[in-house]
PDB file of C-alpha atoms and ligand atoms in Angstrom:
ATOM      1  CA  MET Q   9      24.050  -1.268  11.392  1.00 82.00           C
ATOM      2  CA  GLU Q  10      20.736   0.476  10.692  1.00 93.00           C
ATOM      3  CA  SER Q  11      17.661  -1.690  10.419  1.00 97.00           C
ATOM      4  CA  SER Q  12      16.399  -2.607   6.930  1.00 98.00           C
ATOM      5  CA  VAL Q  13      13.001  -1.183   7.942  1.00 98.00           C
ATOM      6  CA  LEU Q  14      12.876   2.056   9.911  1.00 98.00           C
ATOM      7  CA  VAL Q  15       9.882   2.477  12.192  1.00 98.00           C
ATOM      8  CA  ASP Q  16       9.015   6.057  13.128  1.00 98.00           C
ATOM      9  CA  ARG Q  17       6.002   6.283  15.462  1.00 98.00           C
ATOM     10  CA  ARG Q  18       4.009   9.492  15.329  1.00 98.00           C
ATOM     11  CA  GLU Q  19       0.890  10.665  17.143  1.00 96.00           C
ATOM     12  CA  GLY Q  20      -1.678   8.091  15.943  1.00 97.00           C
ATOM     13  CA  TRP Q  21       0.260   6.804  12.933  1.00 98.00           C
ATOM     14  CA  VAL Q  22       3.561   5.281  11.888  1.00 98.00           C
ATOM     15  CA  VAL Q  23       6.079   5.704   9.064  1.00 98.00           C
ATOM     16  CA  LEU Q  24       7.708   2.506   7.791  1.00 98.00           C
ATOM     17  CA  THR Q  25      10.746   3.167   5.603  1.00 98.00           C
ATOM     18  CA  LEU Q  26      12.329   0.417   3.496  1.00 98.00           C
ATOM     19  CA  ASN Q  27      15.986   1.000   4.255  1.00 98.00           C
ATOM     20  CA  ARG Q  28      18.455  -0.739   1.969  1.00 98.00           C
ATOM     21  CA  PRO Q  29      19.182   2.284  -0.235  1.00 98.00           C
ATOM     22  CA  ASP Q  30      22.418   0.927  -1.759  1.00 97.00           C
ATOM     23  CA  ARG Q  31      20.297  -1.934  -3.197  1.00 98.00           C
ATOM     24  CA  LEU Q  32      17.351   0.329  -4.072  1.00 98.00           C
ATOM     25  CA  ASN Q  33      15.534  -1.169  -1.063  1.00 98.00           C
ATOM     26  CA  SER Q  34      15.194  -4.551  -2.754  1.00 98.00           C
ATOM     27  CA  PHE Q  35      13.767  -7.301  -0.562  1.00 98.00           C
ATOM     28  CA  ASN Q  36      16.003  -9.729   1.286  1.00 97.00           C
ATOM     29  CA  GLU Q  37      14.908 -12.078   4.065  1.00 97.00           C
ATOM     30  CA  ASP Q  38      15.737  -9.567   6.777  1.00 98.00           C
ATOM     31  CA  MET Q  39      13.688  -6.767   5.205  1.00 98.00           C
ATOM     32  CA  HIS Q  40      10.741  -9.110   4.649  1.00 98.00           C
ATOM     33  CA  GLY Q  41      10.868 -10.197   8.299  1.00 98.00           C
ATOM     34  CA  ARG Q  42      11.129  -6.684   9.688  1.00 98.00           C
ATOM     35  CA  LEU Q  43       8.370  -5.328   7.481  1.00 98.00           C
ATOM     36  CA  ALA Q  44       6.056  -8.176   8.471  1.00 98.00           C
ATOM     37  CA  GLU Q  45       6.853  -7.502  12.146  1.00 98.00           C
ATOM     38  CA  ALA Q  46       6.228  -3.758  11.771  1.00 98.00           C
ATOM     39  CA  LEU Q  47       2.906  -4.282   9.989  1.00 98.00           C
ATOM     40  CA  ASP Q  48       1.780  -6.789  12.620  1.00 98.00           C
ATOM     41  CA  ALA Q  49       2.716  -4.297  15.342  1.00 98.00           C
ATOM     42  CA  ALA Q  50       0.724  -1.563  13.572  1.00 98.00           C
ATOM     43  CA  ALA Q  51      -2.241  -3.946  13.276  1.00 98.00           C
ATOM     44  CA  ALA Q  52      -2.130  -4.806  16.983  1.00 98.00           C
ATOM     45  CA  ASP Q  53      -1.748  -1.200  18.173  1.00 97.00           C
ATOM     46  CA  ASP Q  54      -5.134   0.519  18.600  1.00 96.00           C
ATOM     47  CA  GLY Q  55      -3.288   3.804  18.975  1.00 96.00           C
ATOM     48  CA  CYS Q  56      -1.921   3.457  15.444  1.00 98.00           C
ATOM     49  CA  ARG Q  57      -4.689   4.488  13.026  1.00 98.00           C
ATOM     50  CA  ALA Q  58      -2.769   4.827   9.739  1.00 98.00           C
ATOM     51  CA  VAL Q  59       0.477   3.660   8.147  1.00 98.00           C
ATOM     52  CA  LEU Q  60       2.813   5.423   5.720  1.00 99.00           C
ATOM     53  CA  LEU Q  61       5.134   3.186   3.676  1.00 99.00           C
ATOM     54  CA  THR Q  62       8.065   4.705   1.788  1.00 98.00           C
ATOM     55  CA  GLY Q  63      11.673   4.050   0.779  1.00 98.00           C
ATOM     56  CA  ALA Q  64      15.044   5.496   1.806  1.00 98.00           C
ATOM     57  CA  GLY Q  65      17.324   7.077  -0.772  1.00 98.00           C
ATOM     58  CA  ARG Q  66      16.604   7.465  -4.467  1.00 98.00           C
ATOM     59  CA  GLY Q  67      14.389   4.402  -4.951  1.00 98.00           C
ATOM     60  CA  PHE Q  68      11.209   3.026  -3.416  1.00 98.00           C
ATOM     61  CA  CYS Q  69      11.906  -0.695  -3.915  1.00 99.00           C
ATOM     62  CA  ALA Q  70      13.488  -2.764  -6.719  1.00 98.00           C
ATOM     63  CA  GLY Q  71      11.660  -6.000  -5.833  1.00 98.00           C
ATOM     64  CA  GLN Q  72      13.525  -9.139  -4.892  1.00 98.00           C
ATOM     65  CA  ASP Q  73      17.247  -8.710  -4.159  1.00 97.00           C
ATOM     66  CA  LEU Q  74      18.605 -10.674  -7.094  1.00 97.00           C
ATOM     67  CA  SER Q  75      22.021 -11.108  -5.515  1.00 95.00           C
ATOM     68  CA  ASP Q  76      20.283 -13.556  -3.150  1.00 94.00           C
ATOM     69  CA  ARG Q  77      19.278 -15.548  -6.239  1.00 92.00           C
ATOM     70  CA  ALA Q  78      22.734 -15.749  -7.813  1.00 91.00           C
ATOM     71  CA  GLY Q  79      23.011 -19.461  -7.197  1.00 84.00           C
ATOM     72  CA  GLY Q  80      19.400 -20.070  -8.242  1.00 77.00           C
ATOM     73  CA  VAL Q  81      16.554 -21.096  -5.969  1.00 73.00           C
ATOM     74  CA  ALA Q  82      14.948 -24.506  -6.221  1.00 77.00           C
ATOM     75  CA  ASP Q  83      11.386 -23.235  -5.737  1.00 92.00           C
ATOM     76  CA  LEU Q  84      10.498 -19.577  -6.237  1.00 95.00           C
ATOM     77  CA  GLY Q  85       6.912 -20.499  -5.409  1.00 96.00           C
ATOM     78  CA  ALA Q  86       8.022 -21.092  -1.844  1.00 95.00           C
ATOM     79  CA  ALA Q  87       9.415 -17.529  -1.612  1.00 95.00           C
ATOM     80  CA  ILE Q  88       6.138 -16.172  -2.944  1.00 98.00           C
ATOM     81  CA  GLU Q  89       4.126 -18.314  -0.525  1.00 98.00           C
ATOM     82  CA  THR Q  90       6.158 -17.460   2.558  1.00 97.00           C
ATOM     83  CA  ARG Q  91       7.110 -13.826   1.886  1.00 98.00           C
ATOM     84  CA  TYR Q  92       5.441 -11.851  -0.912  1.00 98.00           C
ATOM     85  CA  ASN Q  93       1.909 -13.249  -0.629  1.00 98.00           C
ATOM     86  CA  PRO Q  94       1.726 -12.748   3.156  1.00 98.00           C
ATOM     87  CA  LEU Q  95       3.020  -9.187   2.681  1.00 98.00           C
ATOM     88  CA  VAL Q  96       0.276  -8.306   0.197  1.00 98.00           C
ATOM     89  CA  ARG Q  97      -2.310  -9.969   2.438  1.00 98.00           C
ATOM     90  CA  ARG Q  98      -1.029  -7.963   5.401  1.00 98.00           C
ATOM     91  CA  LEU Q  99      -1.305  -4.678   3.494  1.00 98.00           C
ATOM     92  CA  ARG Q 100      -4.755  -5.444   2.076  1.00 98.00           C
ATOM     93  CA  GLY Q 101      -6.030  -6.966   5.308  1.00 98.00           C
ATOM     94  CA  LEU Q 102      -4.764  -4.240   7.671  1.00 98.00           C
ATOM     95  CA  ARG Q 103      -7.826  -2.613   9.217  1.00 98.00           C
ATOM     96  CA  LYS Q 104      -6.389   0.865   8.870  1.00 98.00           C
ATOM     97  CA  PRO Q 105      -5.390   2.871   5.812  1.00 98.00           C
ATOM     98  CA  VAL Q 106      -1.961   2.371   4.280  1.00 98.00           C
ATOM     99  CA  VAL Q 107      -0.522   5.303   2.327  1.00 99.00           C
ATOM    100  CA  CYS Q 108       2.406   4.595   0.033  1.00 99.00           C
ATOM    101  CA  ALA Q 109       4.828   7.393  -0.871  1.00 99.00           C
ATOM    102  CA  VAL Q 110       6.719   6.133  -3.914  1.00 99.00           C
ATOM    103  CA  ASN Q 111       9.858   8.231  -3.686  1.00 98.00           C
ATOM    104  CA  GLY Q 112      11.679   6.762  -6.704  1.00 98.00           C
ATOM    105  CA  VAL Q 113      11.768   3.694  -8.896  1.00 98.00           C
ATOM    106  CA  ALA Q 114       9.374   0.891  -7.921  1.00 99.00           C
ATOM    107  CA  ALA Q 115      10.297  -2.260  -9.839  1.00 98.00           C
ATOM    108  CA  GLY Q 116       9.157  -5.886  -9.796  1.00 98.00           C
ATOM    109  CA  ALA Q 117       7.526  -6.803  -6.500  1.00 98.00           C
ATOM    110  CA  GLY Q 118       8.358  -3.259  -5.344  1.00 98.00           C
ATOM    111  CA  ALA Q 119       5.867  -1.844  -7.854  1.00 98.00           C
ATOM    112  CA  ASN Q 120       3.145  -4.294  -6.892  1.00 98.00           C
ATOM    113  CA  VAL Q 121       3.647  -3.885  -3.151  1.00 98.00           C
ATOM    114  CA  ALA Q 122       3.117  -0.138  -3.696  1.00 98.00           C
ATOM    115  CA  LEU Q 123      -0.059  -0.825  -5.678  1.00 98.00           C
ATOM    116  CA  ALA Q 124      -1.369  -3.055  -2.878  1.00 98.00           C
ATOM    117  CA  CYS Q 125      -1.497  -0.025  -0.569  1.00 98.00           C
ATOM    118  CA  ASP Q 126      -4.707   1.978  -0.176  1.00 98.00           C
ATOM    119  CA  ILE Q 127      -3.601   5.403  -1.385  1.00 98.00           C
ATOM    120  CA  VAL Q 128      -0.492   5.771  -3.532  1.00 99.00           C
ATOM    121  CA  LEU Q 129       1.325   9.073  -3.967  1.00 99.00           C
ATOM    122  CA  ALA Q 130       4.372   9.195  -6.227  1.00 99.00           C
ATOM    123  CA  ALA Q 131       7.186  11.679  -6.679  1.00 98.00           C
ATOM    124  CA  ARG Q 132       7.240  13.182 -10.178  1.00 98.00           C
ATOM    125  CA  SER Q 133      10.615  11.486 -10.819  1.00 98.00           C
ATOM    126  CA  ALA Q 134       9.355   8.040  -9.736  1.00 98.00           C
ATOM    127  CA  LYS Q 135       8.570   5.243 -12.169  1.00 98.00           C
ATOM    128  CA  PHE Q 136       6.876   1.876 -12.017  1.00 98.00           C
ATOM    129  CA  ILE Q 137       8.373  -1.135 -13.807  1.00 98.00           C
ATOM    130  CA  GLN Q 138       6.898  -4.620 -14.087  1.00 98.00           C
ATOM    131  CA  ALA Q 139      10.499  -5.840 -14.374  1.00 98.00           C
ATOM    132  CA  PHE Q 140       9.654  -9.547 -14.123  1.00 98.00           C
ATOM    133  CA  ALA Q 141       9.577 -10.441 -17.840  1.00 98.00           C
ATOM    134  CA  LYS Q 142      13.130  -9.147 -18.228  1.00 98.00           C
ATOM    135  CA  ILE Q 143      14.321 -12.077 -16.125  1.00 97.00           C
ATOM    136  CA  GLY Q 144      11.746 -14.601 -17.298  1.00 97.00           C
ATOM    137  CA  LEU Q 145       9.359 -14.232 -14.342  1.00 97.00           C
ATOM    138  CA  VAL Q 146       5.658 -13.538 -13.902  1.00 98.00           C
ATOM    139  CA  PRO Q 147       4.382 -10.394 -12.130  1.00 98.00           C
ATOM    140  CA  ASP Q 148       3.752 -11.357  -8.519  1.00 98.00           C
ATOM    141  CA  SER Q 149       2.705  -9.643  -5.295  1.00 98.00           C
ATOM    142  CA  GLY Q 150      -0.789  -9.296  -6.740  1.00 98.00           C
ATOM    143  CA  GLY Q 151       0.301  -7.497  -9.921  1.00 98.00           C
ATOM    144  CA  THR Q 152      -1.788  -9.667 -12.234  1.00 98.00           C
ATOM    145  CA  PHE Q 153      -4.787  -8.908  -9.979  1.00 97.00           C
ATOM    146  CA  THR Q 154      -4.384  -5.218  -9.237  1.00 97.00           C
ATOM    147  CA  LEU Q 155      -2.969  -3.977 -12.542  1.00 98.00           C
ATOM    148  CA  PRO Q 156      -5.770  -5.086 -14.913  1.00 98.00           C
ATOM    149  CA  ARG Q 157      -8.321  -3.698 -12.444  1.00 97.00           C
ATOM    150  CA  LEU Q 158      -6.530  -0.373 -12.115  1.00 98.00           C
ATOM    151  CA  ILE Q 159      -5.518   0.290 -15.718  1.00 98.00           C
ATOM    152  CA  GLY Q 160      -7.346  -2.316 -17.827  1.00 98.00           C
ATOM    153  CA  ASP Q 161      -6.282  -5.548 -19.446  1.00 98.00           C
ATOM    154  CA  ALA Q 162      -4.599  -4.053 -22.559  1.00 98.00           C
ATOM    155  CA  ARG Q 163      -2.198  -1.853 -20.615  1.00 98.00           C
ATOM    156  CA  ALA Q 164      -1.604  -4.446 -17.889  1.00 98.00           C
ATOM    157  CA  ARG Q 165      -0.671  -7.127 -20.422  1.00 98.00           C
ATOM    158  CA  ALA Q 166       1.678  -4.858 -22.340  1.00 98.00           C
ATOM    159  CA  LEU Q 167       3.396  -3.613 -19.185  1.00 98.00           C
ATOM    160  CA  ALA Q 168       3.812  -7.180 -17.921  1.00 98.00           C
ATOM    161  CA  MET Q 169       5.227  -8.450 -21.212  1.00 98.00           C
ATOM    162  CA  LEU Q 170       7.352  -5.452 -22.203  1.00 98.00           C
ATOM    163  CA  ALA Q 171       8.553  -4.421 -18.716  1.00 98.00           C
ATOM    164  CA  GLU Q 172       8.575  -0.801 -19.894  1.00 98.00           C
ATOM    165  CA  PRO Q 173       8.769   1.919 -17.237  1.00 98.00           C
ATOM    166  CA  VAL Q 174       5.645   3.953 -16.513  1.00 98.00           C
ATOM    167  CA  THR Q 175       6.320   7.478 -15.291  1.00 98.00           C
ATOM    168  CA  ALA Q 176       4.514   8.757 -12.207  1.00 98.00           C
ATOM    169  CA  GLU Q 177       2.566  11.200 -14.399  1.00 98.00           C
ATOM    170  CA  GLN Q 178       1.470   8.403 -16.729  1.00 98.00           C
ATOM    171  CA  ALA Q 179       0.560   6.246 -13.727  1.00 98.00           C
ATOM    172  CA  GLU Q 180      -1.684   9.019 -12.424  1.00 98.00           C
ATOM    173  CA  ALA Q 181      -3.235   9.641 -15.853  1.00 98.00           C
ATOM    174  CA  TRP Q 182      -4.020   5.915 -16.186  1.00 98.00           C
ATOM    175  CA  GLY Q 183      -5.550   5.699 -12.711  1.00 98.00           C
ATOM    176  CA  MET Q 184      -2.791   3.402 -11.432  1.00 98.00           C
ATOM    177  CA  ILE Q 185      -2.104   5.711  -8.489  1.00 98.00           C
ATOM    178  CA  TRP Q 186      -3.907   8.462  -6.587  1.00 98.00           C
ATOM    179  CA  LYS Q 187      -1.599  11.404  -7.224  1.00 98.00           C
ATOM    180  CA  VAL Q 188       1.772  12.569  -8.513  1.00 98.00           C
ATOM    181  CA  VAL Q 189       3.465  15.383  -6.600  1.00 98.00           C
ATOM    182  CA  ASP Q 190       6.717  17.286  -6.991  1.00 98.00           C
ATOM    183  CA  ASP Q 191       9.653  15.399  -5.499  1.00 98.00           C
ATOM    184  CA  ALA Q 192      10.205  17.881  -2.672  1.00 98.00           C
ATOM    185  CA  ALA Q 193       6.493  17.854  -1.792  1.00 98.00           C
ATOM    186  CA  LEU Q 194       6.133  14.052  -1.628  1.00 98.00           C
ATOM    187  CA  ARG Q 195       7.099  13.487   1.986  1.00 98.00           C
ATOM    188  CA  PRO Q 196       5.223  16.470   3.477  1.00 98.00           C
ATOM    189  CA  GLU Q 197       2.096  15.671   1.441  1.00 98.00           C
ATOM    190  CA  ALA Q 198       2.230  11.981   2.316  1.00 98.00           C
ATOM    191  CA  GLU Q 199       2.701  12.780   6.014  1.00 98.00           C
ATOM    192  CA  LYS Q 200      -0.147  15.305   5.969  1.00 98.00           C
ATOM    193  CA  LEU Q 201      -2.443  12.780   4.309  1.00 98.00           C
ATOM    194  CA  THR Q 202      -1.523   9.978   6.721  1.00 98.00           C
ATOM    195  CA  ALA Q 203      -1.872  12.258   9.753  1.00 98.00           C
ATOM    196  CA  HIS Q 204      -5.313  13.298   8.484  1.00 98.00           C
ATOM    197  CA  LEU Q 205      -6.387   9.679   7.988  1.00 98.00           C
ATOM    198  CA  ALA Q 206      -5.281   8.921  11.547  1.00 98.00           C
ATOM    199  CA  THR Q 207      -7.918  11.350  12.848  1.00 98.00           C
ATOM    200  CA  GLN Q 208     -10.742   9.836  10.815  1.00 98.00           C
ATOM    201  CA  PRO Q 209     -13.298   7.123  11.726  1.00 98.00           C
ATOM    202  CA  THR Q 210     -10.817   4.236  11.635  1.00 98.00           C
ATOM    203  CA  ALA Q 211     -13.406   1.482  12.084  1.00 97.00           C
ATOM    204  CA  GLY Q 212     -15.436   2.960   9.222  1.00 98.00           C
ATOM    205  CA  LEU Q 213     -12.333   3.229   7.033  1.00 98.00           C
ATOM    206  CA  ALA Q 214     -11.621  -0.453   7.737  1.00 98.00           C
ATOM    207  CA  LEU Q 215     -15.118  -1.310   6.542  1.00 98.00           C
ATOM    208  CA  ILE Q 216     -14.572   0.786   3.389  1.00 98.00           C
ATOM    209  CA  LYS Q 217     -11.360  -1.142   2.785  1.00 98.00           C
ATOM    210  CA  GLU Q 218     -13.211  -4.432   3.264  1.00 98.00           C
ATOM    211  CA  ALA Q 219     -15.873  -3.378   0.753  1.00 98.00           C
ATOM    212  CA  MET Q 220     -13.315  -2.217  -1.814  1.00 97.00           C
ATOM    213  CA  ASN Q 221     -11.283  -5.412  -1.441  1.00 97.00           C
ATOM    214  CA  ALA Q 222     -14.397  -7.538  -1.927  1.00 97.00           C
ATOM    215  CA  SER Q 223     -15.698  -5.595  -4.939  1.00 96.00           C
ATOM    216  CA  ALA Q 224     -12.821  -6.975  -7.010  1.00 90.00           C
ATOM    217  CA  HIS Q 225     -14.483 -10.393  -7.074  1.00 92.00           C
ATOM    218  CA  ASN Q 226     -18.154  -9.898  -6.103  1.00 97.00           C
ATOM    219  CA  ASP Q 227     -21.102  -9.482  -8.464  1.00 97.00           C
ATOM    220  CA  LEU Q 228     -23.451  -6.530  -7.905  1.00 98.00           C
ATOM    221  CA  ASP Q 229     -25.997  -8.463  -5.819  1.00 98.00           C
ATOM    222  CA  THR Q 230     -23.333  -9.858  -3.519  1.00 98.00           C
ATOM    223  CA  GLN Q 231     -21.723  -6.449  -3.187  1.00 98.00           C
ATOM    224  CA  LEU Q 232     -25.069  -4.788  -2.373  1.00 98.00           C
ATOM    225  CA  ASP Q 233     -25.621  -7.352   0.375  1.00 98.00           C
ATOM    226  CA  LEU Q 234     -22.128  -6.749   1.679  1.00 98.00           C
ATOM    227  CA  GLU Q 235     -22.669  -2.967   1.714  1.00 98.00           C
ATOM    228  CA  ARG Q 236     -25.832  -3.538   3.763  1.00 98.00           C
ATOM    229  CA  ASP Q 237     -23.936  -5.657   6.293  1.00 98.00           C
ATOM    230  CA  LEU Q 238     -20.984  -3.281   6.511  1.00 98.00           C
ATOM    231  CA  GLN Q 239     -23.268  -0.252   6.837  1.00 98.00           C
ATOM    232  CA  ARG Q 240     -24.989  -1.970   9.741  1.00 98.00           C
ATOM    233  CA  LYS Q 241     -21.600  -2.266  11.455  1.00 97.00           C
ATOM    234  CA  ALA Q 242     -20.576   1.292  10.524  1.00 98.00           C
ATOM    235  CA  GLY Q 243     -23.860   2.645  11.829  1.00 98.00           C
ATOM    236  CA  ALA Q 244     -23.219   1.017  15.205  1.00 97.00           C
ATOM    237  CA  THR Q 245     -19.838   2.722  15.710  1.00 97.00           C
ATOM    238  CA  PRO Q 246     -19.468   5.689  18.089  1.00 97.00           C
ATOM    239  CA  ASP Q 247     -17.823   7.604  15.234  1.00 98.00           C
ATOM    240  CA  TYR Q 248     -21.030   7.488  13.200  1.00 98.00           C
ATOM    241  CA  ALA Q 249     -22.972   8.999  16.110  1.00 97.00           C
ATOM    242  CA  GLU Q 250     -20.230  11.595  16.570  1.00 98.00           C
ATOM    243  CA  GLY Q 251     -20.145  12.416  12.843  1.00 98.00           C
ATOM    244  CA  VAL Q 252     -23.897  13.038  12.737  1.00 98.00           C
ATOM    245  CA  GLN Q 253     -23.859  15.130  15.929  1.00 98.00           C
ATOM    246  CA  ALA Q 254     -20.912  17.184  14.679  1.00 98.00           C
ATOM    247  CA  PHE Q 255     -22.674  17.812  11.373  1.00 98.00           C
ATOM    248  CA  LEU Q 256     -25.907  18.881  13.031  1.00 98.00           C
ATOM    249  CA  LYS Q 257     -24.116  21.138  15.513  1.00 98.00           C
ATOM    250  CA  LYS Q 258     -21.900  22.574  12.758  1.00 98.00           C
ATOM    251  CA  ARG Q 259     -18.676  21.677  14.583  1.00 98.00           C
ATOM    252  CA  ALA Q 260     -15.634  19.565  13.689  1.00 97.00           C
ATOM    253  CA  PRO Q 261     -16.074  15.868  14.558  1.00 97.00           C
ATOM    254  CA  ARG Q 262     -13.839  14.223  17.179  1.00 97.00           C
ATOM    255  CA  PHE Q 263     -13.477  10.650  15.986  1.00 97.00           C
ATOM    256  CA  THR Q 264     -11.981   8.013  18.290  1.00 96.00           C
ATOM    257  CA  GLY Q 265     -11.627   5.355  15.606  1.00 95.00           C
ATOM    258  CA  ARG Q 266     -13.064   2.741  17.952  1.00 90.00           C
ATOM    259  CA  PRO Q 267     -15.443   0.086  16.577  1.00 88.00           C
ATOM    260  CA  SER Q 268     -17.677   0.208  19.677  1.00 88.00           C
TER     261      SER Q 268
HETATM  262  O1  T3D P  28      12.958 -14.560  -6.209  1.00 96.51           O
HETATM  263  C1  T3D P  28      11.844 -14.546  -5.698  1.00 96.51           C
HETATM  264  O2  T3D P  28      11.664 -14.575  -4.452  1.00 96.51           O
HETATM  265  C2  T3D P  28      10.642 -14.427  -6.602  1.00 96.51           C
HETATM  266  C3  T3D P  28      10.049 -13.071  -6.439  1.00 96.51           C
HETATM  267  C4  T3D P  28      10.407 -12.100  -7.264  1.00 96.51           C
HETATM  268  C5  T3D P  28       9.908 -10.725  -7.089  1.00 96.51           C
HETATM  269  C6  T3D P  28      10.630  -9.728  -7.934  1.00 96.51           C
HETATM  270  O3  T3D P  28      10.608  -8.586  -7.559  1.00 96.51           O
HETATM  271  S1  T3D P  28      11.436 -10.227  -9.364  1.00 96.51           S
HETATM  272  C7  T3D P  28      12.058  -8.700 -10.011  1.00 96.51           C
HETATM  273  C8  T3D P  28      13.343  -8.289  -9.359  1.00 96.51           C
HETATM  274  N1  T3D P  28      13.706  -6.928  -9.661  1.00 96.51           N
HETATM  275  C9  T3D P  28      14.242  -6.571 -10.840  1.00 96.51           C
HETATM  276  O4  T3D P  28      14.398  -7.340 -11.764  1.00 96.51           O
HETATM  277  C10 T3D P  28      14.704  -5.130 -10.955  1.00 96.51           C
HETATM  278  C11 T3D P  28      16.221  -5.074 -11.054  1.00 96.51           C
HETATM  279  N2  T3D P  28      16.684  -3.704 -11.053  1.00 96.51           N
HETATM  280  C12 T3D P  28      16.618  -2.929 -12.140  1.00 96.51           C
HETATM  281  O5  T3D P  28      16.133  -3.302 -13.182  1.00 96.51           O
HETATM  282  C13 T3D P  28      17.185  -1.566 -11.992  1.00 96.51           C
HETATM  283  O6  T3D P  28      18.068  -1.548 -10.906  1.00 96.51           O
HETATM  284  C14 T3D P  28      16.109  -0.465 -11.794  1.00 96.51           C
HETATM  285  C15 T3D P  28      15.338  -0.281 -13.103  1.00 96.51           C
HETATM  286  C16 T3D P  28      15.158  -0.819 -10.662  1.00 96.51           C
HETATM  287  C17 T3D P  28      16.810   0.866 -11.444  1.00 96.51           C
HETATM  288  O7  T3D P  28      17.785   1.139 -12.390  1.00 96.51           O
HETATM  289  P1  T3D P  28      18.867   2.277 -12.083  1.00 96.51           P
HETATM  290  O8  T3D P  28      19.719   2.399 -13.315  1.00 96.51           O
HETATM  291  O9  T3D P  28      18.183   3.481 -11.576  1.00 96.51           O
HETATM  292  O10 T3D P  28      19.744   1.732 -10.861  1.00 96.51           O
HETATM  293  P2  T3D P  28      20.846   0.564 -10.888  1.00 96.51           P
HETATM  294  O11 T3D P  28      22.188   1.159 -11.157  1.00 96.51           O
HETATM  295  O12 T3D P  28      20.416  -0.544 -11.765  1.00 96.51           O
HETATM  296  O13 T3D P  28      20.756   0.048  -9.375  1.00 96.51           O
HETATM  297  C18 T3D P  28      21.437   0.706  -8.312  1.00 96.51           C
HETATM  298  C19 T3D P  28      22.083  -0.343  -7.458  1.00 96.51           C
HETATM  299  O14 T3D P  28      21.052  -1.165  -6.899  1.00 96.51           O
HETATM  300  C20 T3D P  28      22.987  -1.280  -8.285  1.00 96.51           C
HETATM  301  O15 T3D P  28      24.032  -1.698  -7.441  1.00 96.51           O
HETATM  302  P3  T3D P  28      25.543  -1.140  -7.645  1.00 96.51           P
HETATM  303  O16 T3D P  28      25.914  -1.412  -9.078  1.00 96.51           O
HETATM  304  O17 T3D P  28      25.430   0.328  -7.365  1.00 96.51           O
HETATM  305  O18 T3D P  28      26.353  -1.902  -6.653  1.00 96.51           O
HETATM  306  C21 T3D P  28      22.073  -2.440  -8.558  1.00 96.51           C
HETATM  307  O19 T3D P  28      22.742  -3.630  -8.815  1.00 96.51           O
HETATM  308  C22 T3D P  28      21.282  -2.519  -7.279  1.00 96.51           C
HETATM  309  N3  T3D P  28      19.978  -3.164  -7.499  1.00 96.51           N
HETATM  310  C23 T3D P  28      18.912  -2.648  -8.137  1.00 96.51           C
HETATM  311  N4  T3D P  28      17.923  -3.531  -8.142  1.00 96.51           N
HETATM  312  C24 T3D P  28      18.383  -4.626  -7.501  1.00 96.51           C
HETATM  313  C25 T3D P  28      19.690  -4.395  -7.086  1.00 96.51           C
HETATM  314  N5  T3D P  28      20.389  -5.304  -6.441  1.00 96.51           N
HETATM  315  C26 T3D P  28      19.814  -6.491  -6.177  1.00 96.51           C
HETATM  316  N6  T3D P  28      18.539  -6.778  -6.547  1.00 96.51           N
HETATM  317  C27 T3D P  28      17.792  -5.879  -7.199  1.00 96.51           C
HETATM  318  N7  T3D P  28      16.523  -6.171  -7.531  1.00 96.51           N
END
């Protein structure tokens, strides 16, 4: 049987494909475990400088596999604590860019896992659904954090309470995602973008990610101080020296991604 997460290593980056297409790639224990393992491996591998996350078949991810909840679960909080929260923390904490190619419907935790990635591309036919309210649940996987910040409180509240689908085009227009592309162009564009990111100053990109993550809760003074500290680190990387030299010599930079 094929794995529930396919890992395809490329030169400097990796494609992780959620692979339970007959269940719209909804999360079961096995898929959670394999995705966590694959993200930890990407984090530990200095040769891997960017990650592309996508789904197999016609959907990206339909959130929790509800057939695993048929008999009820005593404590859903435990599932959030042990599975969904660590996944979002892994994605946000990974010190390399994560591109998400939303190839079809992204519902429930599937939508919010996509939105936890750094750069989200979506196929024109894709849609995002905060499906939770339909079954009496609360948006999880960071949805109540990311959504109001991305699209504002009014839209976030309505989406959470009404569970209405948002088309990829609407998601782009609202600033929920980076870009919508034609279905056939999604994979090549996402691969091109991830391959490009893998050649960039990885340590600097990690510091950008850190700054962006922190700006969600810092005030201006705190954020200015953080920018100072992160710039100090960025300025000490070999890629900064290389970037300046390449600019001055009017040649393409050759970044190693190394922090020192
Ligand atoms: O429990 C905890 O750990 C707490 C954490 C919760 C996190 C969550 O994500 S809660 C939200 C769970 N997700 C949902 O409520 C979404 C359920 N799915 C849907 O509403 C629809 O399937 C979609 C809107 C996503 C897509 O609709 P459509 O018409 O394109 O496809 P479909 O026919 O409904 O689905 C195709 C198949 O996938 C179908 O199976 P079948 O009939 O062909 O054998 C369907 O049952 C299955 N499927 C889709 N989503 C799930 C699923 N099976 C199990 N769990 C799913 N979430």
